[in-house]
Tab-separated table of C-alpha atoms in Angstrom:
chain	number	residue	atom	x	y	z
M	1	MET	CA	-63.382	-171.208	-63.175
M	2	GLY	CA	-66.779	-169.456	-63.302
M	3	LEU	CA	-68.401	-168.282	-61.248
M	4	ALA	CA	-70.320	-171.521	-60.888
M	5	GLN	CA	-67.200	-172.945	-60.457
M	6	THR	CA	-65.845	-170.425	-57.681
M	7	GLN	CA	-69.390	-171.203	-55.636
M	8	GLN	CA	-68.373	-174.406	-55.333
M	9	VAL	CA	-65.036	-174.103	-53.556
M	10	LEU	CA	-66.751	-172.036	-51.296
M	11	ALA	CA	-69.538	-174.107	-50.769
M	12	GLN	CA	-66.580	-176.460	-49.802
M	13	LEU	CA	-64.689	-173.933	-47.726
M	14	TYR	CA	-67.985	-173.851	-45.778
M	15	THR	CA	-68.478	-177.153	-45.429
M	16	ASN	CA	-65.139	-178.643	-45.541
M	17	SER	CA	-62.935	-177.558	-41.509
M	18	GLN	CA	-59.668	-180.239	-42.948
M	19	LEU	CA	-59.716	-178.317	-46.573
M	20	ARG	CA	-60.824	-174.610	-44.965
M	21	GLN	CA	-57.589	-174.967	-42.480
M	22	ARG	CA	-55.379	-176.295	-44.816
M	23	PHE	CA	-57.069	-173.621	-47.619
M	24	PHE	CA	-55.833	-170.924	-44.857
M	25	ALA	CA	-52.824	-172.474	-43.604
M	26	ASN	CA	-51.594	-172.700	-47.651
M	27	PRO	CA	-53.502	-170.740	-50.021
M	28	GLN	CA	-51.570	-171.024	-52.949
M	29	SER	CA	-51.134	-174.670	-53.143
M	30	VAL	CA	-54.279	-175.340	-52.269
M	31	GLY	CA	-56.171	-173.443	-55.047
M	32	ALA	CA	-53.924	-174.417	-56.864
M	33	GLU	CA	-55.059	-178.365	-56.403
M	34	LEU	CA	-58.564	-176.649	-56.472
M	35	GLY	CA	-57.832	-175.528	-60.064
M	36	LEU	CA	-58.447	-171.776	-59.029
M	37	THR	CA	-56.689	-168.534	-60.913
M	38	GLU	CA	-53.873	-166.669	-58.757
M	39	LEU	CA	-56.336	-164.193	-58.455
M	40	GLN	CA	-59.132	-165.971	-57.588
M	41	ILE	CA	-56.661	-167.461	-54.635
M	42	GLN	CA	-55.474	-164.178	-53.309
M	43	GLU	CA	-59.267	-162.927	-53.610
M	44	LEU	CA	-61.093	-165.988	-51.072
M	45	ALA	CA	-57.211	-165.831	-49.507
M	46	ALA	CA	-58.491	-162.149	-48.380
M	47	ILE	CA	-61.482	-163.461	-47.005
M	48	SER	CA	-61.048	-163.412	-43.822
M	49	SER	CA	-60.366	-166.945	-41.841
M	50	GLN	CA	-62.450	-165.976	-38.642
M	51	GLN	CA	-65.428	-165.319	-40.571
M	52	VAL	CA	-65.836	-167.856	-42.964
M	53	ASN	CA	-65.004	-170.061	-39.917
M	54	MET	CA	-68.145	-168.317	-38.714
M	55	PHE	CA	-69.838	-169.117	-41.450
M	56	ALA	CA	-69.368	-172.439	-41.846
M	57	ASN	CA	-70.440	-173.002	-37.849
M	58	SER	CA	-74.069	-171.037	-38.665
M	59	LEU	CA	-74.375	-173.857	-41.795
M	60	LYS	CA	-73.238	-176.466	-39.199
M	61	TRP	CA	-75.915	-175.641	-36.051
M	62	LYS	CA	-78.684	-174.792	-38.517
M	63	ARG	CA	-78.160	-178.492	-40.448
M	64	LEU	CA	-77.914	-179.526	-36.215
M	65	GLY	CA	-81.960	-177.584	-35.406
M	66	GLU	CA	-83.065	-179.873	-38.537
M	67	VAL	CA	-81.453	-183.007	-37.449
M	68	ARG	CA	-82.718	-182.446	-34.464
M	69	GLU	CA	-86.459	-181.236	-35.508
M	70	LEU	CA	-86.473	-185.544	-37.438
M	71	LEU	CA	-84.467	-187.249	-34.848
M	72	PRO	CA	-86.296	-185.371	-31.772
M	73	ARG	CA	-86.797	-189.119	-28.996
M	74	THR	CA	-82.944	-189.252	-29.956
M	75	ALA	CA	-82.007	-185.937	-29.365
M	76	LYS	CA	-83.725	-185.572	-26.303
M	77	VAL	CA	-82.444	-189.052	-25.129
M	78	LEU	CA	-79.018	-189.032	-25.591
M	79	GLY	CA	-79.211	-185.166	-25.108
M	80	LYS	CA	-75.286	-182.706	-25.229
M	81	LYS	CA	-74.312	-186.074	-26.820
M	82	PHE	CA	-76.684	-185.818	-29.546
M	83	ASN	CA	-74.846	-182.350	-30.255
M	84	ASP	CA	-71.189	-184.093	-29.674
M	85	LEU	CA	-72.141	-186.916	-32.139
M	86	PHE	CA	-73.487	-185.130	-34.628
M	87	TRP	CA	-70.670	-182.078	-34.978
M	88	ARG	CA	-67.866	-185.776	-35.590
M	89	TYR	CA	-70.849	-186.203	-37.980
M	90	ALA	CA	-70.849	-183.556	-39.878
M	91	GLU	CA	-67.486	-183.665	-41.058
M	92	THR	CA	-67.776	-186.358	-42.818
M	93	TYR	CA	-71.411	-186.179	-44.538
M	94	ILE	CA	-72.840	-183.424	-46.176
M	95	PRO	CA	-76.327	-183.214	-47.853
M	96	GLN	CA	-77.405	-182.912	-51.496
M	97	GLY	CA	-80.645	-182.598	-52.275
M	98	ILE	CA	-83.867	-181.003	-52.291
M	99	LYS	CA	-84.741	-183.327	-49.098
M	100	LYS	CA	-81.411	-183.153	-47.543
M	101	HIS	CA	-82.541	-182.550	-44.280
M	102	ARG	CA	-84.375	-185.988	-44.165
M	103	LEU	CA	-81.141	-187.836	-45.591
M	104	ASP	CA	-79.141	-185.550	-44.073
M	105	ALA	CA	-80.917	-186.928	-40.802
M	106	ILE	CA	-81.392	-190.438	-41.575
M	107	ALA	CA	-77.746	-190.064	-42.347
M	108	PHE	CA	-77.219	-189.020	-38.889
M	109	ALA	CA	-78.922	-191.945	-37.842
M	110	ASN	CA	-76.935	-193.917	-39.876
M	111	PHE	CA	-73.708	-192.715	-37.937
M	112	ILE	CA	-75.655	-192.926	-34.843
M	113	GLN	CA	-75.411	-196.597	-35.025
M	114	THR	CA	-72.072	-198.039	-36.279
M	115	GLN	CA	-71.272	-195.864	-32.414
M	116	LYS	CA	-71.266	-197.356	-29.096
M	117	ILE	CA	-73.554	-195.776	-26.707
M	118	GLU	CA	-75.240	-196.662	-23.690
M	119	PRO	CA	-78.630	-197.412	-22.216
M	120	VAL	CA	-78.350	-200.274	-25.151
M	121	TRP	CA	-82.125	-199.307	-26.434
M	122	ILE	CA	-80.554	-196.029	-27.499
M	123	ALA	CA	-79.357	-198.404	-30.961
M	124	ASP	CA	-83.615	-199.284	-31.463
M	125	LEU	CA	-85.110	-196.052	-31.066
M	126	VAL	CA	-82.078	-194.912	-33.487
M	127	ARG	CA	-83.065	-197.665	-35.898
M	128	TYR	CA	-86.919	-196.722	-35.465
M	129	GLU	CA	-86.708	-193.149	-35.541
M	130	LYS	CA	-85.241	-193.599	-39.036
M	131	THR	CA	-87.779	-195.704	-40.593
M	132	TRP	CA	-90.145	-193.082	-39.193
M	133	LEU	CA	-88.514	-190.917	-42.067
M	134	LEU	CA	-88.162	-193.386	-44.801
M	135	ALA	CA	-91.062	-194.471	-44.747
M	136	TYR	CA	-93.126	-190.855	-44.716
M	137	ASP	CA	-91.115	-190.527	-48.531
M	138	SER	CA	-92.502	-193.391	-50.569
M	139	PRO	CA	-95.428	-192.622	-52.037
M	140	ARG	CA	-96.456	-196.573	-51.754
M	141	CYS	CA	-94.732	-198.273	-49.185
M	142	LEU	CA	-94.509	-201.851	-46.406
M	143	ARG	CA	-91.926	-201.675	-43.937
M	144	VAL	CA	-91.831	-204.063	-41.280
M	145	CYS	CA	-89.250	-203.849	-38.184
M	146	TRP	CA	-88.193	-205.821	-35.022
M	147	PHE	CA	-86.594	-204.174	-32.514
M	148	PHE	CA	-85.496	-205.742	-29.046
M	149	TYR	CA	-87.171	-203.328	-26.389
M	150	PRO	CA	-91.037	-201.081	-26.352
M	151	VAL	CA	-89.953	-198.787	-28.688
M	152	ASP	CA	-92.600	-196.126	-28.011
M	153	LYS	CA	-91.692	-196.631	-24.585
M	154	LEU	CA	-87.979	-195.303	-25.638
M	155	GLY	CA	-87.167	-191.730	-23.924
M	156	THR	CA	-89.876	-192.025	-20.940
M	157	THR	CA	-90.183	-192.866	-17.315
M	158	GLU	CA	-90.797	-196.185	-17.668
M	159	LYS	CA	-88.582	-198.133	-17.268
M	160	ILE	CA	-87.000	-200.183	-19.614
M	161	SER	CA	-86.451	-203.538	-19.827
M	162	ARG	CA	-86.513	-205.814	-22.923
M	163	GLN	CA	-89.911	-206.780	-25.326
M	164	LEU	CA	-89.543	-207.975	-28.362
M	165	THR	CA	-91.810	-205.171	-30.846
M	166	LEU	CA	-92.990	-205.413	-34.108
M	167	ALA	CA	-93.383	-202.148	-36.249
M	168	ILE	CA	-95.415	-201.820	-39.083
M	169	TRP	CA	-95.622	-198.497	-41.710
M	170	TRP	CA	-98.397	-199.410	-44.685
M	171	ARG	CA	-99.603	-196.756	-47.554
M	172	LEU	CA	-101.628	-197.968	-49.955
M	173	ASN	CA	-101.056	-194.897	-52.797
M	174	GLU	CA	-98.890	-191.672	-52.858
M	175	ARG	CA	-102.543	-189.697	-51.898
M	176	SER	CA	-103.676	-192.626	-48.610
M	177	ARG	CA	-101.655	-191.212	-45.480
M	178	LEU	CA	-98.935	-192.750	-43.764
M	179	HIS	CA	-100.386	-195.429	-41.195
M	180	HIS	CA	-98.549	-197.238	-38.595
M	181	THR	CA	-99.342	-199.665	-35.935
M	182	LEU	CA	-96.320	-201.997	-32.725
M	183	ARG	CA	-97.764	-205.421	-31.427
M	184	TRP	CA	-95.259	-206.928	-28.108
M	185	TRP	CA	-94.513	-210.223	-27.287
């Protein structure tokens, strides 16, 4: 196994807590599953599991910070629950590519939408922020979404009651800015 493959195994150990636990509990067996040589297994097993866990946690905290910046209103409304949900989500998805923070935030928003969270309007807020992220990356777009609650007021101190809301995002070409409007009924 070459350097690139060893780096891939290390990346898996840093990002997959179940694999990390299995490896440090039984390096020979898990190392063989991963296609490591005896020498590579010994070298990786010699690394302190505590160090690997600390580094892995620092990567998750960094991801959490990036996602928090991309979903600011959702993070504010959910408070500590945002972190709890993120830790659960982070075990299921590892972002890839050049826009990985944005993709991570979109995937996390999808994850949140699968959870039963109170108050019910949080689902609209998450979908609203996710649609912003999707629209922002499009060179040309027209996105239209209906919401059950006034998304511009969600997360404020105002009393929230159902109000059908239409949000529209559009960009005519790559060079124009992203436009957005809301309408209520």
